[in-house]
Short mmCIF file of C-alpha atoms and ligand atoms in Angstrom, two decimals:
data_model
loop_
_atom_site.label_atom_id
_atom_site.label_comp_id
_atom_site.label_asym_id
_atom_site.label_seq_id
_atom_site.Cartn_x
_atom_site.Cartn_y
_atom_site.Cartn_z
CA UNK A 1467 -23.46 -21.66 -2.53
CA UNK A 1468 -24.05 -18.30 -2.74
CA UNK A 1469 -23.91 -17.59 -6.57
CA UNK A 1470 -25.82 -14.83 -8.40
CA UNK A 1471 -27.20 -14.70 -11.96
CA UNK A 1472 -23.93 -13.39 -13.05
CA UNK A 1473 -22.05 -16.57 -11.60
CA UNK A 1474 -20.43 -14.68 -8.79
CA UNK A 1475 -19.35 -16.41 -5.97
CA UNK A 1476 -19.97 -14.82 -2.64
CA UNK A 1477 -17.99 -16.16 0.23
CA UNK A 1478 -17.43 -12.73 1.92
CA UNK A 1479 -19.52 -10.94 4.35
CA UNK A 1480 -18.72 -7.45 5.53
CA UNK A 1481 -20.39 -6.91 8.89
CA UNK A 1482 -20.78 -3.45 10.31
CA UNK A 1483 -21.25 -3.60 14.13
CA UNK A 1484 -22.54 0.25 14.66
CA UNK A 1485 -23.08 3.50 12.70
CA UNK A 1486 -21.55 5.49 15.43
CA UNK A 1487 -17.96 6.80 15.12
CA UNK A 1488 -15.30 8.88 17.23
CA UNK A 1489 -14.45 10.77 14.04
CA UNK A 1490 -16.04 12.52 11.24
CA UNK A 1491 -14.17 11.86 8.18
CA UNK A 1492 -15.56 14.46 5.72
CA UNK A 1493 -15.72 12.00 2.94
CA UNK A 1494 -17.92 9.59 5.17
CA UNK A 1495 -20.28 11.27 7.39
CA UNK A 1496 -21.20 14.96 7.58
CA UNK A 1497 -19.95 17.08 10.72
CA UNK A 1498 -23.31 17.06 12.35
CA UNK A 1499 -26.91 16.16 11.82
CA UNK A 1500 -26.90 12.52 11.03
CA UNK A 1501 -28.98 10.62 13.10
CA UNK A 1502 -27.70 7.63 14.84
CA UNK A 1503 -29.41 4.20 15.45
CA UNK A 1504 -31.05 3.82 18.88
CA UNK A 1505 -28.81 1.00 20.30
CA UNK A 1506 -31.86 -1.45 20.73
CA UNK A 1507 -32.06 -1.50 16.86
CA UNK A 1508 -28.28 -2.84 16.66
CA UNK A 1509 -28.36 -6.27 15.89
CA UNK A 1510 -27.09 -8.40 19.34
CA UNK A 1511 -23.94 -10.51 19.04
CA UNK A 1512 -26.35 -13.53 19.44
CA UNK A 1513 -28.26 -12.28 16.35
CA UNK A 1514 -25.03 -11.47 14.12
CA UNK A 1515 -23.67 -15.08 15.35
CA UNK A 1516 -26.89 -16.65 13.79
CA UNK A 1517 -26.89 -14.91 10.69
CA UNK A 1518 -22.98 -15.51 10.07
CA UNK A 1519 -23.71 -19.48 11.05
CA UNK A 1520 -25.91 -19.31 8.25
CA UNK A 1521 -23.99 -17.47 5.87
CA UNK A 1522 -21.28 -20.00 6.59
CA UNK A 1523 -23.27 -23.04 5.72
CA UNK A 1524 -24.30 -21.27 2.44
CA UNK A 1525 -20.60 -20.72 1.58
CA UNK A 1526 -19.11 -17.49 3.44
CA UNK A 1527 -15.52 -18.16 4.57
CA UNK A 1528 -14.38 -14.59 5.15
CA UNK A 1529 -15.42 -11.89 7.34
CA UNK A 1530 -14.90 -8.00 7.61
CA UNK A 1531 -15.84 -6.37 10.91
CA UNK A 1532 -16.59 -2.46 10.24
CA UNK A 1533 -18.63 0.36 11.06
CA UNK A 1534 -19.07 3.27 11.72
CA UNK A 1535 -15.94 2.91 14.15
CA UNK A 1536 -16.23 -0.99 15.26
CA UNK A 1537 -14.20 -0.28 18.17
CA UNK A 1538 -16.52 2.00 19.81
CA UNK A 1539 -19.12 -1.15 20.17
CA UNK A 1540 -18.64 -2.22 23.85
CA UNK A 1541 -17.24 -5.69 24.18
CA UNK A 1542 -16.46 -6.44 20.73
CA UNK A 1543 -13.92 -8.94 21.32
CA UNK A 1544 -16.56 -10.91 22.45
CA UNK A 1545 -18.36 -10.92 19.11
CA UNK A 1546 -15.36 -11.80 17.32
CA UNK A 1547 -14.71 -14.97 19.73
CA UNK A 1548 -18.18 -16.15 18.74
CA UNK A 1549 -17.82 -15.81 15.06
CA UNK A 1550 -14.38 -17.47 14.89
CA UNK A 1551 -15.67 -20.43 16.55
CA UNK A 1552 -18.33 -20.98 13.74
CA UNK A 1553 -17.45 -23.76 11.63
CA UNK A 1554 -16.42 -22.52 8.09
CA UNK A 1555 -15.16 -19.26 9.15
CA UNK A 1556 -11.42 -19.09 8.49
CA UNK A 1557 -10.61 -15.57 8.16
CA UNK A 1558 -11.94 -12.42 10.29
CA UNK A 1559 -10.49 -8.83 9.36
CA UNK A 1560 -11.11 -5.89 10.96
CA UNK A 1561 -11.26 -2.16 9.20
CA UNK A 1562 -10.53 0.61 11.90
CA UNK A 1563 -9.53 4.17 12.02
CA UNK A 1564 -7.12 3.26 14.66
CA UNK A 1565 -7.51 5.48 17.65
CA UNK A 1566 -8.68 2.89 19.81
CA UNK A 1567 -6.51 -0.03 18.16
CA UNK A 1568 -3.42 0.02 20.15
CA UNK A 1569 -5.13 -0.71 23.57
CA UNK A 1570 -7.23 -3.23 21.94
CA UNK A 1571 -4.81 -4.79 19.43
CA UNK A 1572 -3.92 -8.04 21.58
CA UNK A 1573 -7.18 -8.95 22.92
CA UNK A 1574 -8.56 -8.85 19.43
CA UNK A 1575 -5.70 -10.90 18.03
CA UNK A 1576 -6.52 -13.50 20.69
CA UNK A 1577 -10.58 -13.27 20.06
CA UNK A 1578 -9.79 -14.40 16.26
CA UNK A 1579 -9.16 -11.06 14.33
CA UNK A 1580 -6.29 -11.97 12.10
CA UNK A 1581 -5.62 -8.75 9.97
CA UNK A 1582 -6.49 -5.29 10.07
CA UNK A 1583 -6.74 -2.18 7.57
CA UNK A 1584 -6.24 0.74 9.28
CA UNK A 1585 -7.59 4.18 7.55
CA UNK A 1586 -4.88 6.70 7.55
CA UNK A 1587 -5.53 9.86 4.54
CA UNK A 1588 -2.68 12.01 5.85
CA UNK A 1589 0.60 11.45 7.53
CA UNK A 1590 0.55 15.29 8.60
CA UNK A 1591 -1.03 15.91 11.96
CA UNK A 1592 -2.68 18.94 11.37
CA UNK A 1593 -4.20 17.72 8.20
CA UNK A 1594 -5.08 14.49 9.49
CA UNK A 1595 -7.33 16.39 12.26
CA UNK A 1596 -8.46 18.48 9.42
CA UNK A 1597 -9.80 15.49 7.18
CA UNK A 1598 -11.20 13.22 10.26
CA UNK A 1599 -12.30 16.68 11.94
CA UNK A 1600 -10.50 16.01 15.04
CA UNK A 1601 -8.13 12.80 14.78
CA UNK A 1602 -5.09 12.51 16.74
CA UNK A 1603 -2.49 11.12 14.15
CA UNK A 1604 -0.20 9.97 16.88
CA UNK A 1605 -2.74 7.31 17.94
CA UNK A 1606 -3.10 5.95 14.78
CA UNK A 1607 0.71 5.70 14.45
CA UNK A 1608 0.83 3.97 17.48
CA UNK A 1609 -1.81 1.46 16.36
CA UNK A 1610 0.27 0.69 13.20
CA UNK A 1611 3.25 -0.31 15.47
CA UNK A 1612 1.05 -2.39 17.74
CA UNK A 1613 -0.65 -4.14 14.73
CA UNK A 1614 3.24 -5.24 13.87
CA UNK A 1615 3.53 -6.30 17.30
CA UNK A 1616 0.81 -8.44 17.98
CA UNK A 1617 1.21 -10.02 14.68
CA UNK A 1618 -1.43 -8.97 12.49
CA UNK A 1619 -0.61 -10.10 8.77
CA UNK A 1620 -0.68 -7.89 6.56
CA UNK A 1621 -1.18 -4.59 7.99
CA UNK A 1622 -3.08 -2.44 5.48
CA UNK A 1623 -3.54 1.12 5.16
CA UNK A 1624 -6.51 2.58 3.64
CA UNK A 1625 -5.90 6.15 2.15
CA UNK A 1626 -9.04 7.61 0.39
CA UNK A 1627 -7.57 10.24 -2.13
CA UNK A 1628 -9.10 13.59 -2.37
CA UNK A 1629 -8.21 16.34 -4.75
CA UNK A 1630 -6.85 19.19 -2.88
CA UNK A 1631 -6.82 17.42 0.27
CA UNK A 1632 -4.05 14.80 0.42
CA UNK A 1633 -3.05 14.07 -3.24
CA UNK A 1634 0.08 16.01 -2.62
CA UNK A 1635 0.97 13.21 -0.18
CA UNK A 1636 1.15 10.21 -2.49
CA UNK A 1637 4.73 10.18 -2.82
CA UNK A 1638 4.87 10.05 0.96
CA UNK A 1639 2.66 7.39 0.95
CA UNK A 1640 4.44 5.57 -1.82
CA UNK A 1641 7.62 5.88 0.11
CA UNK A 1642 6.15 4.19 3.03
CA UNK A 1643 5.18 1.19 1.13
CA UNK A 1644 9.09 1.04 0.33
CA UNK A 1645 10.15 1.68 3.71
CA UNK A 1646 7.70 -0.75 5.94
CA UNK A 1647 5.90 -3.83 5.37
CA UNK A 1648 2.75 -2.54 4.79
CA UNK A 1649 0.19 -2.24 2.12
CA UNK A 1650 -1.07 1.23 1.42
CA UNK A 1651 -4.21 1.09 -0.25
CA UNK A 1652 -5.47 4.14 -2.31
CA UNK A 1653 -8.94 4.10 -2.67
CA UNK A 1654 -11.22 6.33 -5.02
CA UNK A 1655 -13.59 8.73 -3.08
CA UNK A 1656 -16.91 7.07 -3.60
CA UNK A 1657 -20.46 9.14 -4.08
CA UNK A 1658 -22.07 6.85 -1.54
CA UNK A 1659 -25.00 8.68 0.27
CA UNK A 1660 -24.02 12.23 -1.25
CA UNK A 1661 -22.83 13.03 -5.11
CA UNK A 1662 -23.08 16.70 -5.27
CA UNK A 1663 -20.80 19.42 -6.34
CA UNK A 1664 -18.53 18.98 -3.64
CA UNK A 1665 -17.78 15.40 -4.41
CA UNK A 1666 -17.29 15.81 -7.88
CA UNK A 1667 -14.69 18.58 -7.09
CA UNK A 1668 -12.73 16.39 -4.91
CA UNK A 1669 -13.24 13.21 -6.64
CA UNK A 1670 -9.80 12.01 -8.00
CA UNK A 1671 -9.17 8.89 -10.62
CA UNK A 1672 -6.41 6.52 -9.19
CA UNK A 1673 -4.50 6.71 -12.63
CA UNK A 1674 -2.94 9.79 -10.59
CA UNK A 1675 -0.93 7.57 -8.54
CA UNK A 1676 0.66 5.52 -11.28
CA UNK A 1677 1.54 8.74 -12.84
CA UNK A 1678 3.26 9.68 -9.60
CA UNK A 1679 5.32 6.38 -10.34
CA UNK A 1680 6.07 7.71 -13.71
CA UNK A 1681 7.21 11.34 -12.72
CA UNK A 1682 9.47 9.70 -9.74
CA UNK A 1683 10.75 7.31 -12.46
CA UNK A 1684 9.71 4.25 -10.11
CA UNK A 1685 8.53 1.47 -12.11
CA UNK A 1686 5.74 -0.37 -10.08
CA UNK A 1687 5.52 -4.15 -10.64
CA UNK A 1688 2.16 -5.66 -10.83
CA UNK A 1689 1.62 -8.23 -8.07
CA UNK A 1690 -0.48 -11.49 -8.49
CA UNK A 1691 -3.59 -11.93 -6.16
CA UNK A 1692 -0.68 -12.94 -3.65
CA UNK A 1693 -1.49 -10.68 -0.68
CA UNK A 1694 -4.15 -11.92 1.56
CA UNK A 1695 -7.48 -10.84 1.29
CA UNK A 1696 -6.64 -8.73 -1.88
CA UNK A 1697 -10.38 -8.31 -2.75
CA UNK A 1698 -10.93 -5.60 -5.53
CA UNK A 1699 -7.31 -4.08 -5.07
CA UNK A 1700 -4.91 -4.06 -8.13
CA UNK A 1701 -1.67 -4.91 -6.13
CA UNK A 1702 1.92 -3.14 -6.99
CA UNK A 1703 5.22 -3.50 -5.51
CA UNK A 1704 8.00 -0.67 -6.03
CA UNK A 1705 11.57 -1.95 -6.62
CA UNK A 1706 13.15 -2.85 -3.61
CA UNK A 1707 10.24 -2.39 -1.21
CA UNK A 1708 9.20 -3.90 1.90
CA UNK A 1709 5.69 -3.46 1.22
CA UNK A 1710 3.19 -2.99 -1.68
CA UNK A 1711 0.65 -0.44 -2.78
CA UNK A 1712 -3.02 -1.14 -4.00
CA UNK A 1713 -5.47 0.60 -6.41
CA UNK A 1714 -8.95 0.35 -5.65
CA UNK A 1715 -10.72 2.36 -8.16
CA UNK A 1716 -14.50 1.69 -8.29
CA UNK A 1717 -15.66 5.00 -9.94
CA UNK A 1718 -13.02 5.16 -12.88
CA UNK A 1719 -12.94 1.45 -13.32
CA UNK A 1720 -15.20 -0.56 -11.73
CA UNK A 1721 -14.60 -4.17 -10.60
CA UNK A 1722 -18.08 -5.46 -10.13
CA UNK A 1723 -17.45 -8.52 -12.35
CA UNK A 1724 -15.32 -10.04 -9.50
CA UNK A 1725 -17.29 -8.73 -6.85
CA UNK A 1726 -17.69 -11.42 -4.20
CA UNK A 1727 -19.28 -9.91 -1.36
CA UNK A 1728 -22.67 -8.98 0.67
CA UNK A 1729 -22.88 -6.63 3.53
CA UNK A 1730 -24.85 -6.55 6.78
CA UNK A 1731 -25.53 -3.26 8.28
CA UNK A 1732 -25.62 -2.81 11.95
CA UNK A 1733 -29.21 -2.41 11.94
CA UNK A 1734 -29.58 -5.99 10.22
CA UNK A 1735 -29.94 -5.14 6.38
CA UNK A 1736 -28.51 -7.21 3.95
CA UNK A 1737 -27.18 -5.02 1.20
CA UNK A 1738 -26.35 -6.99 -1.97
CA UNK A 1739 -24.26 -3.81 -3.39
CA UNK A 1740 -22.59 -0.95 -1.71
CA UNK A 1741 -24.05 1.81 -4.19
CA UNK A 1742 -27.99 0.71 -4.49
CA UNK A 1743 -30.45 1.00 -2.26
CA UNK A 1744 -31.95 -2.56 -1.93
CA UNK A 1745 -31.60 -4.03 1.42
CA UNK A 1746 -33.12 -7.17 2.94
CA UNK A 1747 -33.96 -6.99 6.69
CA UNK A 1748 -32.75 -10.12 8.47
CA UNK A 1749 -34.39 -9.21 11.47
CA UNK A 1750 -37.68 -10.54 9.78
CA UNK A 1751 -36.26 -13.95 9.34
CA UNK A 1752 -34.14 -14.52 12.77
CA UNK A 1753 -34.91 -17.91 14.58
CA UNK A 1754 -35.56 -19.60 11.13
CA UNK A 1755 -32.56 -21.13 9.63
CA UNK A 1756 -34.59 -21.55 6.20
CA UNK A 1757 -35.75 -18.09 6.38
CA UNK A 1758 -32.36 -16.62 6.43
CA UNK A 1759 -31.03 -18.73 4.03
CA UNK A 1760 -33.95 -17.60 1.77
CA UNK A 1761 -32.98 -14.04 2.26
CA UNK A 1762 -29.70 -14.29 1.44
CA UNK A 1763 -30.93 -15.64 -1.94
CA UNK A 1764 -33.28 -12.95 -2.21
CA UNK A 1765 -30.45 -10.64 -1.84
CA UNK A 1766 -28.25 -12.12 -4.47
CA UNK A 1767 -31.04 -12.29 -6.80
CA UNK A 1768 -31.45 -8.72 -6.33
CA UNK A 1769 -27.80 -7.74 -6.95
CA UNK A 1770 -27.24 -6.10 -10.30
CA UNK A 1771 -24.30 -6.52 -12.49
CA UNK A 1772 -22.91 -3.37 -11.56
CA UNK A 1773 -23.02 -0.04 -9.65
CA UNK A 1774 -22.97 2.92 -11.88
CA UNK A 1775 -21.06 5.26 -9.70
CA UNK A 1776 -19.05 6.86 -12.75
CA UNK A 1777 -22.67 8.14 -13.65
CA UNK A 1778 -22.57 10.62 -10.85
CA UNK A 1779 -19.67 12.32 -12.33
CA UNK A 1780 -21.64 13.38 -15.41
CA UNK A 1781 -25.39 13.56 -13.83
CA UNK A 1782 -26.12 10.97 -16.05
CA UNK A 1783 -29.67 8.80 -15.14
CA UNK A 1784 -29.42 5.67 -13.48
CA UNK A 1785 -30.74 2.43 -13.73
CA UNK A 1786 -31.78 1.93 -9.96
CA UNK A 1787 -31.99 4.22 -6.81
CA UNK A 1788 -28.49 4.76 -5.21
CA UNK A 1789 -28.53 4.22 -1.32
CA UNK A 1790 -29.34 7.30 0.69
CA UNK A 1791 -26.93 5.78 3.40
CA UNK A 1792 -23.76 7.46 4.23
CA UNK A 1793 -20.78 5.29 4.32
CA UNK A 1794 -20.57 5.33 8.15
CA UNK A 1795 -24.05 3.64 8.07
CA UNK A 1796 -23.15 0.77 5.60
CA UNK A 1797 -19.19 0.13 6.63
CA UNK A 1798 -17.49 0.64 3.33
N1 SAM B 2970 -14.33 3.53 10.89
C1 SAM B 2970 -13.83 2.44 10.27
C2 SAM B 2970 -12.43 3.42 9.45
O1 SAM B 2970 -12.67 4.31 9.14
O2 SAM B 2970 -11.69 2.20 8.93
C3 SAM B 2970 -14.32 1.52 9.42
C4 SAM B 2970 -15.49 2.07 8.66
S1 SAM B 2970 -15.28 3.17 7.37
C5 SAM B 2970 -16.55 3.29 6.66
C6 SAM B 2970 -14.54 2.13 6.24
C7 SAM B 2970 -13.53 2.69 5.32
O3 SAM B 2970 -14.53 3.28 4.13
C8 SAM B 2970 -12.59 3.32 5.40
O4 SAM B 2970 -11.29 3.05 5.33
C9 SAM B 2970 -12.86 4.90 4.83
O5 SAM B 2970 -11.84 5.30 4.55
C10 SAM B 2970 -13.64 4.42 3.58
N2 SAM B 2970 -14.67 5.53 3.38
C11 SAM B 2970 -15.70 5.95 3.73
N3 SAM B 2970 -16.31 6.95 3.03
C12 SAM B 2970 -15.73 6.71 2.22
C13 SAM B 2970 -16.20 7.26 0.49
N4 SAM B 2970 -16.93 8.19 0.52
N5 SAM B 2970 -15.23 7.00 -0.48
C14 SAM B 2970 -14.27 6.11 -0.20
N6 SAM B 2970 -13.98 5.68 0.98
C15 SAM B 2970 -14.67 5.83 2.25
FE1 SF4 B 2971 -15.63 7.30 11.36
FE2 SF4 B 2971 -14.52 5.71 9.37
FE3 SF4 B 2971 -16.27 7.03 8.41
FE4 SF4 B 2971 -13.70 8.30 9.18
S1 SF4 B 2971 -14.25 6.94 7.80
S2 SF4 B 2971 -16.21 9.09 9.85
S3 SF4 B 2971 -13.57 6.83 11.07
S4 SF4 B 2971 -16.61 5.57 9.96
#
């Protein structure tokens, strides 16, 4: 079992399959200048399968495929097929920007993806294009419809809230959770790989969402952890709503005590925590099951009790070094 020194059981692995992306969301990666890995640095599908096989023996049950944009990695369906055949793995989810999802959804479902999180930070075409630096909203909306059609369940939308960019759309997203069977997950803008003035000026605590409910006279009911794959989200439902909404607030109120996840980057680094720089490269252990298992244990031993993202807000000194990677190089 993957249990760390704080008694947290790890049964969830997030796998980034590429650091490349067809968008350039302003909160995730810079417009230009970020160097991408040479393709020969990516773990191959065989290597990822080997790592996950060991992880499953150690108790990992759930996987999430992420990136960069996972759908720019060629033949991703082949990887999903391999992973779903590993004994012990009973859930494989996908986080995507949705641009290529409509065409691929059926094949991904057949390969073994059970549910999707689609990133969607604005419901207004021009603003969506501005935040993503060029994204076409209509393709994401089409992907959402296709996700229902092929039977992904649940369909979740990831909304990173940014002051001055999309905070005036909170009501629209809440209304969407009333009208559609969708879980809208509001996410605080995290200082991953950049925590300067730009981040501080744009960061918005998620209390704002509950405040909008109060202003509108909507009384959200807090849900038990009933929605599949809830993870760190605190979930609510508005009266009469077909869907729900969730709050993921790592900065204003961290949920590290219930952290159950490890991350594997596209270049083969196990990350115990999203925020800190510690990494353990699996490439040195490939081909040796015991070495891989030991590496997982070392990653767990290095996992700190908590991240300290909130300290970035006030420029306070931190106990470890934050990662220099951007979110697209980790997978979120
Ligand atoms: N490209 C895919 C996508 O956008 O869904 C998967 C990778 S993306 C890095 C994973 C998630 O991280 C997305 O939902 C994205 O909105 C979120 N994300 C990226 N940068 C973030 C940041 N600085 N703070 C909070 N969430 C962030
Ligand atoms: Fe690409 Fe996803 Fe990052 Fe946007 S959030 S730049 S879609 S990796």
